[in-house]
Amino acid sequence: MTTADTTPAPENHTFEADVAKLLHLMVHSVYSDKDVFLRELISNAADACEKLRYEAISHPALLGDDPKARITLLINADNRRLTVEDNGIGMSRDEMIEALGTIARSGTRAFMDRIQAAQGGEGAQLIGQFGVGFYSAFMVADRVDVVSRRAGSDEATIWSSDGKGSYTVAPAAVDEAPARGTRVILHLMEDAASYTERYRLERIVKEQSGHVPVPISLVEKPGAEPQEVADGAALWVKPRSEITPEDYTDFYRSVAGQFDEPALTVHFRAEGRHEYTALAFVPGSTPFDLFDPDRHGRMKLYVKRVFITDEAELLPRYLRFVRGLVDSADLPLNVSREMIQESPLLAAIKKGVTSRVLSELEKLAQNEPQAYTKVWEIFGPVLKEGLYEDFERRSTLLGLGRFKTTASGGGWRSLKDYVGSLKENQTAIYYVTGTDLARLETSPQLEGFRARGIEVLLLPDAVDSFWVTAGVDYEGKPFKSVTQGGADLAQIPLLEAQENAGAPATEAMTGFIQSVKATLGEAVADVRASERLTESAVCLVAPETGMDRQLERLLARAGQLTSAAKPVLEINPRHDLVVALANLGEDQQSLREDAAHLLLDEARILDGELPADAKAFSQRLARVMRRCVP
């Protein structure tokens, strides 16, 4: 400030009576991270430089002998002071009062009305109004001075406030003001002194403002030379031909916070009705937060190359592993830049980016199957969430699916491969769900399918129990559980090596099955001869209209199931043990009853469960074993 006697006294302006409440709202409610103040001030500075660039098209003299836009951060650690300066369009006295006093004069009620208006319609866009983000400076400063000089003017003005009820406006000495542009001086609070540390400022700039369209330099201490920390060239706006794989990898590592290499890079610009640029990466390894219960995405949103938020839902949750950004020039925003306004434009961007990511995954699967297999091994369980969440893209996601099967030999098979290998009279895609691949491979329910050479999908992920029940089909073939309802295998011929597996049941066997059903009573929904067993004596399946047993178990563990359906016990009428039990005489009724309960417990154990009554199981087993001892 000038100290000349002729300098007019500062004009005192009193804020509205509720300004304290207003500033409290800005500091504590609108922004969740104090670092945001620097992003806001840099954003305002970049806006000022952009405005000058446009005005200079018709008035080139405004640039004078300083045509290159720049933003400079000046540190004065001894005085606990941080300055953000630009050589943009600057402000006159009246413009400064209007820009820096708008929200201060509006009062809390009017300010909240503006927030609601922004939420209620696309036309209300508060981004770019200097007074909005500017007040975030009071999160870290107990006083803020703003010195500004409009391009082409010989006068400069200083605005000053502690943010507690008033501000002053006075002329500033021209020799102490910027040649043009604005200088924001923050007198930092004691607990904000770390904002005079070079490395912290450099990190914040690179993370939040490193891609604004104006170079940013940092002066570490008074008299030091400026050091560039951001070159003002956003990687994503460059032509792909000018970007090397190393450039993409470096950028991916900075935006994703990982040290691997991306498995897939998606970079495109959408033009037409909605214009935006997207740069997205599929990581090459598992992100630590892949199974975050909140399932938040990690795509960053930029507007005019200014960071807005990393919490925008720019992709569906089943693509939350994708890292990157979207840059839009005209996306409607609300007051804080952290809470973007839901709008048709945002929905269009989400749809476009999602379709492009899935399309690039399809190309990768077709052109580089081994590379895609690695992606599926890491992110397959997450992608499968989309099969019950995203009906519109279900067909695409099914095509992207890769599965271990009873015929894959440990490798991966697509549904296209599966359908191409359907057996004669096979009308469904068969699957079995569980929690362990090795256990699934030995499930007794698979035996009848193997006997006929029918391929079965092995689905060990928890999400599999949900998407298969969502009415999914592939090329007209429904998905059917091998552990639910009847097997319906009679129309599919047995392999030559299994020709004797389908021998008809005897009268004695029919009677035995009926006696087992009578003995077990309410413990089971039914007891029947099995088409699906060729080696094991028994197995459990869900009723035709019941819930798949694995899904039932998952819901029960989550406390979302009050009662479970009774299972169906299937008995293999060709098994040696079962044949022997069926041929027992009427004088062996007690043994037949013990055997009925033991067969049910055996089926439970094969299904990964425990006997319903451990003591009764032990007693029955002891009685049967004693009969075998001479």
mmCIF file of N, CA, C and O in Angstrom, residues 305-395:
data_model
loop_
_atom_site.group_PDB
_atom_site.id
_atom_site.type_symbol
_atom_site.label_atom_id
_atom_site.label_comp_id
_atom_site.label_asym_id
_atom_site.label_seq_id
_atom_site.Cartn_x
_atom_site.Cartn_y
_atom_site.Cartn_z
ATOM 1 N N ARG A 305 -9.832 -27.667 -17.897
ATOM 2 C CA ARG A 305 -8.537 -28.118 -17.397
ATOM 3 C C ARG A 305 -8.268 -27.700 -15.952
ATOM 4 O O ARG A 305 -7.140 -27.684 -15.481
ATOM 5 N N VAL A 306 -9.318 -27.373 -15.230
ATOM 6 C CA VAL A 306 -9.208 -27.070 -13.807
ATOM 7 C C VAL A 306 -9.837 -28.218 -13.021
ATOM 8 O O VAL A 306 -10.976 -28.601 -13.278
ATOM 9 N N PHE A 307 -9.097 -28.776 -12.084
ATOM 10 C CA PHE A 307 -9.585 -29.904 -11.310
ATOM 11 C C PHE A 307 -10.826 -29.508 -10.513
ATOM 12 O O PHE A 307 -10.844 -28.486 -9.830
ATOM 13 N N ILE A 308 -11.874 -30.330 -10.596
ATOM 14 C CA ILE A 308 -13.109 -30.061 -9.877
ATOM 15 C C ILE A 308 -13.290 -31.044 -8.721
ATOM 16 O O ILE A 308 -13.443 -30.650 -7.579
ATOM 17 N N THR A 309 -13.261 -32.332 -9.033
ATOM 18 C CA THR A 309 -13.476 -33.328 -7.984
ATOM 19 C C THR A 309 -13.016 -34.696 -8.458
ATOM 20 O O THR A 309 -12.925 -34.945 -9.670
ATOM 21 N N ASP A 310 -12.715 -35.555 -7.524
ATOM 22 C CA ASP A 310 -12.443 -36.958 -7.861
ATOM 23 C C ASP A 310 -13.546 -37.847 -7.314
ATOM 24 O O ASP A 310 -13.382 -39.056 -7.195
ATOM 25 N N GLU A 311 -14.700 -37.256 -6.992
ATOM 26 C CA GLU A 311 -15.822 -38.011 -6.461
ATOM 27 C C GLU A 311 -17.035 -37.992 -7.387
ATOM 28 O O GLU A 311 -18.123 -38.388 -7.004
ATOM 29 N N ALA A 312 -16.861 -37.504 -8.594
ATOM 30 C CA ALA A 312 -17.971 -37.528 -9.553
ATOM 31 C C ALA A 312 -18.177 -38.952 -10.047
ATOM 32 O O ALA A 312 -17.216 -39.664 -10.321
ATOM 33 N N GLU A 313 -19.433 -39.353 -10.173
ATOM 34 C CA GLU A 313 -19.735 -40.697 -10.664
ATOM 35 C C GLU A 313 -19.715 -40.664 -12.183
ATOM 36 O O GLU A 313 -20.763 -40.626 -12.836
ATOM 37 N N LEU A 314 -18.528 -40.674 -12.755
ATOM 38 C CA LEU A 314 -18.372 -40.580 -14.200
ATOM 39 C C LEU A 314 -18.417 -41.941 -14.877
ATOM 40 O O LEU A 314 -18.510 -42.011 -16.104
ATOM 41 N N LEU A 315 -18.339 -43.003 -14.088
ATOM 42 C CA LEU A 315 -18.441 -44.363 -14.603
ATOM 43 C C LEU A 315 -19.318 -45.162 -13.645
ATOM 44 O O LEU A 315 -19.400 -44.844 -12.457
ATOM 45 N N PRO A 316 -19.970 -46.206 -14.134
ATOM 46 C CA PRO A 316 -20.750 -47.052 -13.219
ATOM 47 C C PRO A 316 -19.833 -47.726 -12.213
ATOM 48 O O PRO A 316 -18.620 -47.867 -12.438
ATOM 49 N N ARG A 317 -20.408 -48.187 -11.118
ATOM 50 C CA ARG A 317 -19.595 -48.719 -10.029
ATOM 51 C C ARG A 317 -18.830 -49.970 -10.415
ATOM 52 O O ARG A 317 -17.793 -50.262 -9.829
ATOM 53 N N TYR A 318 -19.318 -50.712 -11.390
ATOM 54 C CA TYR A 318 -18.591 -51.913 -11.773
ATOM 55 C C TYR A 318 -17.349 -51.586 -12.615
ATOM 56 O O TYR A 318 -16.576 -52.477 -12.958
ATOM 57 N N LEU A 319 -17.143 -50.308 -12.938
ATOM 58 C CA LEU A 319 -15.905 -49.868 -13.600
ATOM 59 C C LEU A 319 -15.084 -48.980 -12.660
ATOM 60 O O LEU A 319 -14.271 -48.182 -13.107
ATOM 61 N N ARG A 320 -15.268 -49.160 -11.351
ATOM 62 C CA ARG A 320 -14.588 -48.306 -10.391
ATOM 63 C C ARG A 320 -13.078 -48.496 -10.382
ATOM 64 O O ARG A 320 -12.354 -47.677 -9.820
ATOM 65 N N PHE A 321 -12.591 -49.546 -10.987
ATOM 66 C CA PHE A 321 -11.142 -49.764 -11.038
ATOM 67 C C PHE A 321 -10.471 -48.878 -12.072
ATOM 68 O O PHE A 321 -9.240 -48.737 -12.086
ATOM 69 N N VAL A 322 -11.236 -48.268 -12.966
ATOM 70 C CA VAL A 322 -10.663 -47.409 -14.010
ATOM 71 C C VAL A 322 -10.192 -46.107 -13.377
ATOM 72 O O VAL A 322 -10.889 -45.495 -12.571
ATOM 73 N N ARG A 323 -9.007 -45.671 -13.747
ATOM 74 C CA ARG A 323 -8.436 -44.415 -13.250
ATOM 75 C C ARG A 323 -8.280 -43.451 -14.423
ATOM 76 O O ARG A 323 -8.035 -43.859 -15.550
ATOM 77 N N GLY A 324 -8.422 -42.165 -14.138
ATOM 78 C CA GLY A 324 -8.249 -41.196 -15.208
ATOM 79 C C GLY A 324 -9.064 -39.951 -14.956
ATOM 80 O O GLY A 324 -9.330 -39.570 -13.812
ATOM 81 N N LEU A 325 -9.495 -39.298 -16.042
ATOM 82 C CA LEU A 325 -10.187 -38.023 -15.906
ATOM 83 C C LEU A 325 -11.065 -37.753 -17.109
ATOM 84 O O LEU A 325 -10.913 -38.361 -18.175
ATOM 85 N N VAL A 326 -11.988 -36.841 -16.907
ATOM 86 C CA VAL A 326 -12.810 -36.276 -17.971
ATOM 87 C C VAL A 326 -12.712 -34.767 -17.851
ATOM 88 O O VAL A 326 -12.818 -34.222 -16.755
ATOM 89 N N ASP A 327 -12.503 -34.108 -18.986
ATOM 90 C CA ASP A 327 -12.384 -32.650 -19.016
ATOM 91 C C ASP A 327 -13.493 -32.089 -19.893
ATOM 92 O O ASP A 327 -13.546 -32.362 -21.090
ATOM 93 N N SER A 328 -14.393 -31.324 -19.287
ATOM 94 C CA SER A 328 -15.502 -30.719 -20.024
ATOM 95 C C SER A 328 -15.427 -29.206 -19.902
ATOM 96 O O SER A 328 -15.040 -28.673 -18.861
ATOM 97 N N ALA A 329 -15.831 -28.514 -20.963
ATOM 98 C CA ALA A 329 -15.793 -27.057 -20.949
ATOM 99 C C ALA A 329 -17.122 -26.443 -20.540
ATOM 100 O O ALA A 329 -17.196 -25.249 -20.273
ATOM 101 N N ASP A 330 -18.178 -27.238 -20.480
ATOM 102 C CA ASP A 330 -19.494 -26.638 -20.257
ATOM 103 C C ASP A 330 -20.379 -27.449 -19.311
ATOM 104 O O ASP A 330 -21.597 -27.383 -19.398
ATOM 105 N N LEU A 331 -19.787 -28.212 -18.421
ATOM 106 C CA LEU A 331 -20.577 -29.008 -17.488
ATOM 107 C C LEU A 331 -21.174 -28.117 -16.406
ATOM 108 O O LEU A 331 -20.468 -27.327 -15.796
ATOM 109 N N PRO A 332 -22.490 -28.210 -16.160
ATOM 110 C CA PRO A 332 -23.087 -27.413 -15.072
ATOM 111 C C PRO A 332 -22.530 -27.844 -13.724
ATOM 112 O O PRO A 332 -22.395 -29.016 -13.443
ATOM 113 N N LEU A 333 -22.240 -26.853 -12.891
ATOM 114 C CA LEU A 333 -21.662 -27.134 -11.577
ATOM 115 C C LEU A 333 -22.427 -26.382 -10.505
ATOM 116 O O LEU A 333 -23.083 -25.381 -10.782
ATOM 117 N N ASN A 334 -22.325 -26.833 -9.281
ATOM 118 C CA ASN A 334 -22.889 -26.025 -8.208
ATOM 119 C C ASN A 334 -21.783 -25.196 -7.586
ATOM 120 O O ASN A 334 -20.664 -25.138 -8.080
ATOM 121 N N VAL A 335 -22.077 -24.606 -6.449
ATOM 122 C CA VAL A 335 -21.210 -23.568 -5.921
ATOM 123 C C VAL A 335 -19.805 -24.036 -5.570
ATOM 124 O O VAL A 335 -18.855 -23.287 -5.698
ATOM 125 N N SER A 336 -19.633 -25.255 -5.096
ATOM 126 C CA SER A 336 -18.371 -25.600 -4.458
ATOM 127 C C SER A 336 -17.347 -26.259 -5.346
ATOM 128 O O SER A 336 -16.213 -26.421 -4.945
ATOM 129 N N ARG A 337 -17.720 -26.674 -6.547
ATOM 130 C CA ARG A 337 -16.845 -27.432 -7.433
ATOM 131 C C ARG A 337 -16.587 -28.834 -6.917
ATOM 132 O O ARG A 337 -16.035 -29.645 -7.620
ATOM 133 N N GLU A 338 -16.895 -29.129 -5.651
ATOM 134 C CA GLU A 338 -16.704 -30.474 -5.125
ATOM 135 C C GLU A 338 -17.961 -31.322 -5.285
ATOM 136 O O GLU A 338 -17.900 -32.524 -5.224
ATOM 137 N N MET A 339 -19.089 -30.647 -5.446
ATOM 138 C CA MET A 339 -20.348 -31.365 -5.566
ATOM 139 C C MET A 339 -20.979 -30.995 -6.890
ATOM 140 O O MET A 339 -21.643 -29.970 -7.003
ATOM 141 N N ILE A 340 -20.701 -31.781 -7.911
ATOM 142 C CA ILE A 340 -21.172 -31.420 -9.236
ATOM 143 C C ILE A 340 -22.661 -31.679 -9.345
ATOM 144 O O ILE A 340 -23.213 -32.550 -8.702
ATOM 145 N N GLN A 341 -23.280 -30.884 -10.170
ATOM 146 C CA GLN A 341 -24.731 -30.971 -10.320
ATOM 147 C C GLN A 341 -25.100 -32.065 -11.297
ATOM 148 O O GLN A 341 -24.575 -32.133 -12.394
ATOM 149 N N GLU A 342 -26.000 -32.935 -10.872
ATOM 150 C CA GLU A 342 -26.515 -33.952 -11.777
ATOM 151 C C GLU A 342 -27.248 -33.252 -12.911
ATOM 152 O O GLU A 342 -28.046 -32.354 -12.684
ATOM 153 N N SER A 343 -26.985 -33.640 -14.128
ATOM 154 C CA SER A 343 -27.589 -32.978 -15.273
ATOM 155 C C SER A 343 -27.608 -33.937 -16.449
ATOM 156 O O SER A 343 -26.899 -34.937 -16.475
ATOM 157 N N PRO A 344 -28.412 -33.637 -17.468
ATOM 158 C CA PRO A 344 -28.401 -34.457 -18.686
ATOM 159 C C PRO A 344 -27.021 -34.526 -19.320
ATOM 160 O O PRO A 344 -26.644 -35.540 -19.887
ATOM 161 N N LEU A 345 -26.272 -33.435 -19.225
ATOM 162 C CA LEU A 345 -24.932 -33.438 -19.809
ATOM 163 C C LEU A 345 -24.029 -34.422 -19.079
ATOM 164 O O LEU A 345 -23.283 -35.190 -19.707
ATOM 165 N N LEU A 346 -24.092 -34.420 -17.749
ATOM 166 C CA LEU A 346 -23.286 -35.375 -16.986
ATOM 167 C C LEU A 346 -23.684 -36.800 -17.330
ATOM 168 O O LEU A 346 -22.826 -37.675 -17.485
ATOM 169 N N ALA A 347 -24.979 -37.040 -17.467
ATOM 170 C CA ALA A 347 -25.455 -38.375 -17.829
ATOM 171 C C ALA A 347 -24.938 -38.776 -19.200
ATOM 172 O O ALA A 347 -24.556 -39.931 -19.430
ATOM 173 N N ALA A 348 -24.902 -37.819 -20.137
ATOM 174 C CA ALA A 348 -24.412 -38.115 -21.483
ATOM 175 C C ALA A 348 -22.922 -38.432 -21.458
ATOM 176 O O ALA A 348 -22.448 -39.333 -22.163
ATOM 177 N N ILE A 349 -22.176 -37.700 -20.648
ATOM 178 C CA ILE A 349 -20.734 -37.969 -20.522
ATOM 179 C C ILE A 349 -20.514 -39.356 -19.928
ATOM 180 O O ILE A 349 -19.689 -40.133 -20.416
ATOM 181 N N LYS A 350 -21.253 -39.676 -18.876
ATOM 182 C CA LYS A 350 -21.119 -40.984 -18.241
ATOM 183 C C LYS A 350 -21.413 -42.099 -19.232
ATOM 184 O O LYS A 350 -20.678 -43.090 -19.309
ATOM 185 N N LYS A 351 -22.464 -41.935 -20.006
ATOM 186 C CA LYS A 351 -22.831 -42.949 -20.993
ATOM 187 C C LYS A 351 -21.752 -43.092 -22.053
ATOM 188 O O LYS A 351 -21.357 -44.206 -22.419
ATOM 189 N N GLY A 352 -21.246 -41.957 -22.544
ATOM 190 C CA GLY A 352 -20.231 -42.001 -23.592
ATOM 191 C C GLY A 352 -18.928 -42.615 -23.133
ATOM 192 O O GLY A 352 -18.332 -43.439 -23.838
ATOM 193 N N VAL A 353 -18.468 -42.238 -21.939
ATOM 194 C CA VAL A 353 -17.197 -42.762 -21.437
ATOM 195 C C VAL A 353 -17.326 -44.249 -21.115
ATOM 196 O O VAL A 353 -16.423 -45.044 -21.415
ATOM 197 N N THR A 354 -18.450 -44.646 -20.520
ATOM 198 C CA THR A 354 -18.662 -46.060 -20.201
ATOM 199 C C THR A 354 -18.646 -46.908 -21.461
ATOM 200 O O THR A 354 -17.976 -47.949 -21.523
ATOM 201 N N SER A 355 -19.374 -46.469 -22.488
ATOM 202 C CA SER A 355 -19.423 -47.227 -23.745
ATOM 203 C C SER A 355 -18.046 -47.338 -24.373
ATOM 204 O O SER A 355 -17.678 -48.396 -24.900
ATOM 205 N N ARG A 356 -17.267 -46.263 -24.291
ATOM 206 C CA ARG A 356 -15.933 -46.288 -24.910
ATOM 207 C C ARG A 356 -14.990 -47.224 -24.157
ATOM 208 O O ARG A 356 -14.218 -47.977 -24.773
ATOM 209 N N VAL A 357 -15.040 -47.201 -22.833
ATOM 210 C CA VAL A 357 -14.174 -48.095 -22.047
ATOM 211 C C VAL A 357 -14.505 -49.552 -22.353
ATOM 212 O O VAL A 357 -13.611 -50.381 -22.582
ATOM 213 N N LEU A 358 -15.791 -49.888 -22.388
ATOM 214 C CA LEU A 358 -16.188 -51.269 -22.678
ATOM 215 C C LEU A 358 -15.812 -51.650 -24.105
ATOM 216 O O LEU A 358 -15.389 -52.786 -24.359
ATOM 217 N N SER A 359 -15.944 -50.705 -25.034
ATOM 218 C CA SER A 359 -15.563 -50.979 -26.419
ATOM 219 C C SER A 359 -14.075 -51.271 -26.538
ATOM 220 O O SER A 359 -13.660 -52.180 -27.265
ATOM 221 N N GLU A 360 -13.260 -50.509 -25.807
ATOM 222 C CA GLU A 360 -11.813 -50.742 -25.845
ATOM 223 C C GLU A 360 -11.452 -52.069 -25.180
ATOM 224 O O GLU A 360 -10.506 -52.745 -25.597
ATOM 225 N N LEU A 361 -12.195 -52.455 -24.153
ATOM 226 C CA LEU A 361 -11.963 -53.771 -23.552
ATOM 227 C C LEU A 361 -12.311 -54.880 -24.539
ATOM 228 O O LEU A 361 -11.617 -55.910 -24.608
ATOM 229 N N GLU A 362 -13.372 -54.688 -25.324
ATOM 230 C CA GLU A 362 -13.731 -55.673 -26.351
ATOM 231 C C GLU A 362 -12.623 -55.802 -27.387
ATOM 232 O O GLU A 362 -12.271 -56.920 -27.801
ATOM 233 N N LYS A 363 -12.064 -54.669 -27.802
ATOM 234 C CA LYS A 363 -10.969 -54.701 -28.780
ATOM 235 C C LYS A 363 -9.750 -55.410 -28.205
ATOM 236 O O LYS A 363 -9.080 -56.179 -28.900
ATOM 237 N N LEU A 364 -9.466 -55.147 -26.934
ATOM 238 C CA LEU A 364 -8.325 -55.806 -26.292
ATOM 239 C C LEU A 364 -8.546 -57.308 -26.243
ATOM 240 O O LEU A 364 -7.628 -58.099 -26.510
ATOM 241 N N ALA A 365 -9.774 -57.720 -25.905
ATOM 242 C CA ALA A 365 -10.084 -59.154 -25.836
ATOM 243 C C ALA A 365 -9.931 -59.818 -27.195
ATOM 244 O O ALA A 365 -9.488 -60.966 -27.292
ATOM 245 N N GLN A 366 -10.283 -59.106 -28.245
ATOM 246 C CA GLN A 366 -10.217 -59.679 -29.588
ATOM 247 C C GLN A 366 -8.800 -59.679 -30.142
ATOM 248 O O GLN A 366 -8.365 -60.668 -30.753
ATOM 249 N N ASN A 367 -8.075 -58.580 -29.918
ATOM 250 C CA ASN A 367 -6.753 -58.431 -30.543
ATOM 251 C C ASN A 367 -5.606 -58.939 -29.682
ATOM 252 O O ASN A 367 -4.585 -59.378 -30.213
ATOM 253 N N GLU A 368 -5.751 -58.868 -28.364
ATOM 254 C CA GLU A 368 -4.692 -59.308 -27.457
ATOM 255 C C GLU A 368 -5.310 -60.154 -26.340
ATOM 256 O O GLU A 368 -5.424 -59.708 -25.200
ATOM 257 N N PRO A 369 -5.735 -61.368 -26.677
ATOM 258 C CA PRO A 369 -6.454 -62.190 -25.690
ATOM 259 C C PRO A 369 -5.670 -62.462 -24.416
ATOM 260 O O PRO A 369 -6.259 -62.529 -23.330
ATOM 261 N N GLN A 370 -4.361 -62.621 -24.527
ATOM 262 C CA GLN A 370 -3.583 -62.888 -23.314
ATOM 263 C C GLN A 370 -3.575 -61.667 -22.392
ATOM 264 O O GLN A 370 -3.690 -61.805 -21.165
ATOM 265 N N ALA A 371 -3.428 -60.478 -22.980
ATOM 266 C CA ALA A 371 -3.453 -59.253 -22.171
ATOM 267 C C ALA A 371 -4.821 -59.076 -21.537
ATOM 268 O O ALA A 371 -4.934 -58.685 -20.370
ATOM 269 N N TYR A 372 -5.867 -59.398 -22.290
ATOM 270 C CA TYR A 372 -7.211 -59.253 -21.729
ATOM 271 C C TYR A 372 -7.453 -60.265 -20.612
ATOM 272 O O TYR A 372 -8.113 -59.948 -19.621
ATOM 273 N N THR A 373 -6.926 -61.460 -20.768
ATOM 274 C CA THR A 373 -7.092 -62.471 -19.716
ATOM 275 C C THR A 373 -6.537 -61.971 -18.389
ATOM 276 O O THR A 373 -7.135 -62.188 -17.325
ATOM 277 N N LYS A 374 -5.409 -61.272 -18.438
ATOM 278 C CA LYS A 374 -4.827 -60.724 -17.207
ATOM 279 C C LYS A 374 -5.761 -59.678 -16.591
ATOM 280 O O LYS A 374 -5.918 -59.614 -15.368
ATOM 281 N N VAL A 375 -6.370 -58.859 -17.458
ATOM 282 C CA VAL A 375 -7.327 -57.864 -16.960
ATOM 283 C C VAL A 375 -8.508 -58.561 -16.295
ATOM 284 O O VAL A 375 -8.945 -58.182 -15.208
ATOM 285 N N TRP A 376 -9.013 -59.619 -16.941
ATOM 286 C CA TRP A 376 -10.169 -60.322 -16.383
ATOM 287 C C TRP A 376 -9.822 -61.005 -15.064
ATOM 288 O O TRP A 376 -10.631 -61.023 -14.131
ATOM 289 N N GLU A 377 -8.630 -61.580 -14.977
ATOM 290 C CA GLU A 377 -8.239 -62.250 -13.737
ATOM 291 C C GLU A 377 -8.246 -61.283 -12.558
ATOM 292 O O GLU A 377 -8.556 -61.660 -11.424
ATOM 293 N N ILE A 378 -7.919 -60.010 -12.818
ATOM 294 C CA ILE A 378 -7.884 -59.021 -11.741
ATOM 295 C C ILE A 378 -9.256 -58.412 -11.496
ATOM 296 O O ILE A 378 -9.701 -58.290 -10.358
ATOM 297 N N PHE A 379 -9.949 -58.054 -12.576
ATOM 298 C CA PHE A 379 -11.161 -57.244 -12.444
ATOM 299 C C PHE A 379 -12.447 -57.962 -12.828
ATOM 300 O O PHE A 379 -13.526 -57.364 -12.770
ATOM 301 N N GLY A 380 -12.362 -59.244 -13.192
ATOM 302 C CA GLY A 380 -13.556 -59.984 -13.567
ATOM 303 C C GLY A 380 -14.647 -59.954 -12.512
ATOM 304 O O GLY A 380 -15.820 -59.693 -12.818
ATOM 305 N N PRO A 381 -14.316 -60.208 -11.230
ATOM 306 C CA PRO A 381 -15.371 -60.191 -10.199
ATOM 307 C C PRO A 381 -16.092 -58.848 -10.104
ATOM 308 O O PRO A 381 -17.264 -58.799 -9.739
ATOM 309 N N VAL A 382 -15.385 -57.753 -10.422
ATOM 310 C CA VAL A 382 -16.007 -56.434 -10.365
ATOM 311 C C VAL A 382 -16.845 -56.184 -11.614
ATOM 312 O O VAL A 382 -17.969 -55.670 -11.543
ATOM 313 N N LEU A 383 -16.318 -56.543 -12.767
ATOM 314 C CA LEU A 383 -17.086 -56.371 -14.007
ATOM 315 C C LEU A 383 -18.398 -57.139 -13.965
ATOM 316 O O LEU A 383 -19.422 -56.688 -14.497
ATOM 317 N N LYS A 384 -18.382 -58.300 -13.319
ATOM 318 C CA LYS A 384 -19.601 -59.117 -13.262
ATOM 319 C C LYS A 384 -20.712 -58.448 -12.440
ATOM 320 O O LYS A 384 -21.874 -58.813 -12.573
ATOM 321 N N GLU A 385 -20.368 -57.456 -11.610
ATOM 322 C CA GLU A 385 -21.404 -56.721 -10.896
ATOM 323 C C GLU A 385 -22.340 -56.021 -11.876
ATOM 324 O O GLU A 385 -23.526 -55.823 -11.601
ATOM 325 N N GLY A 386 -21.801 -55.638 -13.021
ATOM 326 C CA GLY A 386 -22.614 -54.961 -14.022
ATOM 327 C C GLY A 386 -23.679 -55.838 -14.639
ATOM 328 O O GLY A 386 -24.650 -55.336 -15.217
ATOM 329 N N LEU A 387 -23.526 -57.158 -14.519
ATOM 330 C CA LEU A 387 -24.501 -58.055 -15.127
ATOM 331 C C LEU A 387 -25.863 -57.968 -14.441
ATOM 332 O O LEU A 387 -26.882 -58.297 -15.048
ATOM 333 N N TYR A 388 -25.897 -57.556 -13.171
ATOM 334 C CA TYR A 388 -27.198 -57.363 -12.538
ATOM 335 C C TYR A 388 -27.487 -55.897 -12.245
ATOM 336 O O TYR A 388 -28.579 -55.554 -11.800
ATOM 337 N N GLU A 389 -26.512 -54.991 -12.513
ATOM 338 C CA GLU A 389 -26.739 -53.576 -12.281
ATOM 339 C C GLU A 389 -27.029 -52.803 -13.572
ATOM 340 O O GLU A 389 -27.688 -51.766 -13.534
ATOM 341 N N ASP A 390 -26.516 -53.271 -14.680
ATOM 342 C CA ASP A 390 -26.584 -52.500 -15.922
ATOM 343 C C ASP A 390 -27.245 -53.339 -17.009
ATOM 344 O O ASP A 390 -26.580 -53.989 -17.821
ATOM 345 N N PHE A 391 -28.567 -53.335 -17.035
ATOM 346 C CA PHE A 391 -29.311 -54.129 -18.004
ATOM 347 C C PHE A 391 -28.975 -53.695 -19.429
ATOM 348 O O PHE A 391 -28.873 -54.530 -20.335
ATOM 349 N N GLU A 392 -28.782 -52.404 -19.634
ATOM 350 C CA GLU A 392 -28.547 -51.877 -20.978
ATOM 351 C C GLU A 392 -27.289 -52.469 -21.605
ATOM 352 O O GLU A 392 -27.247 -52.714 -22.811
ATOM 353 N N ARG A 393 -26.268 -52.723 -20.793
ATOM 354 C CA ARG A 393 -24.989 -53.201 -21.335
ATOM 355 C C ARG A 393 -24.719 -54.662 -20.972
ATOM 356 O O ARG A 393 -23.593 -55.125 -21.060
ATOM 357 N N ARG A 394 -25.759 -55.363 -20.562
ATOM 358 C CA ARG A 394 -25.575 -56.743 -20.118
ATOM 359 C C ARG A 394 -25.003 -57.617 -21.225
ATOM 360 O O ARG A 394 -24.122 -58.455 -20.988
ATOM 361 N N SER A 395 -25.483 -57.447 -22.450
ATOM 362 C CA SER A 395 -24.994 -58.258 -23.566
ATOM 363 C C SER A 395 -23.501 -58.048 -23.785
ATOM 364 O O SER A 395 -22.744 -59.005 -24.000
#
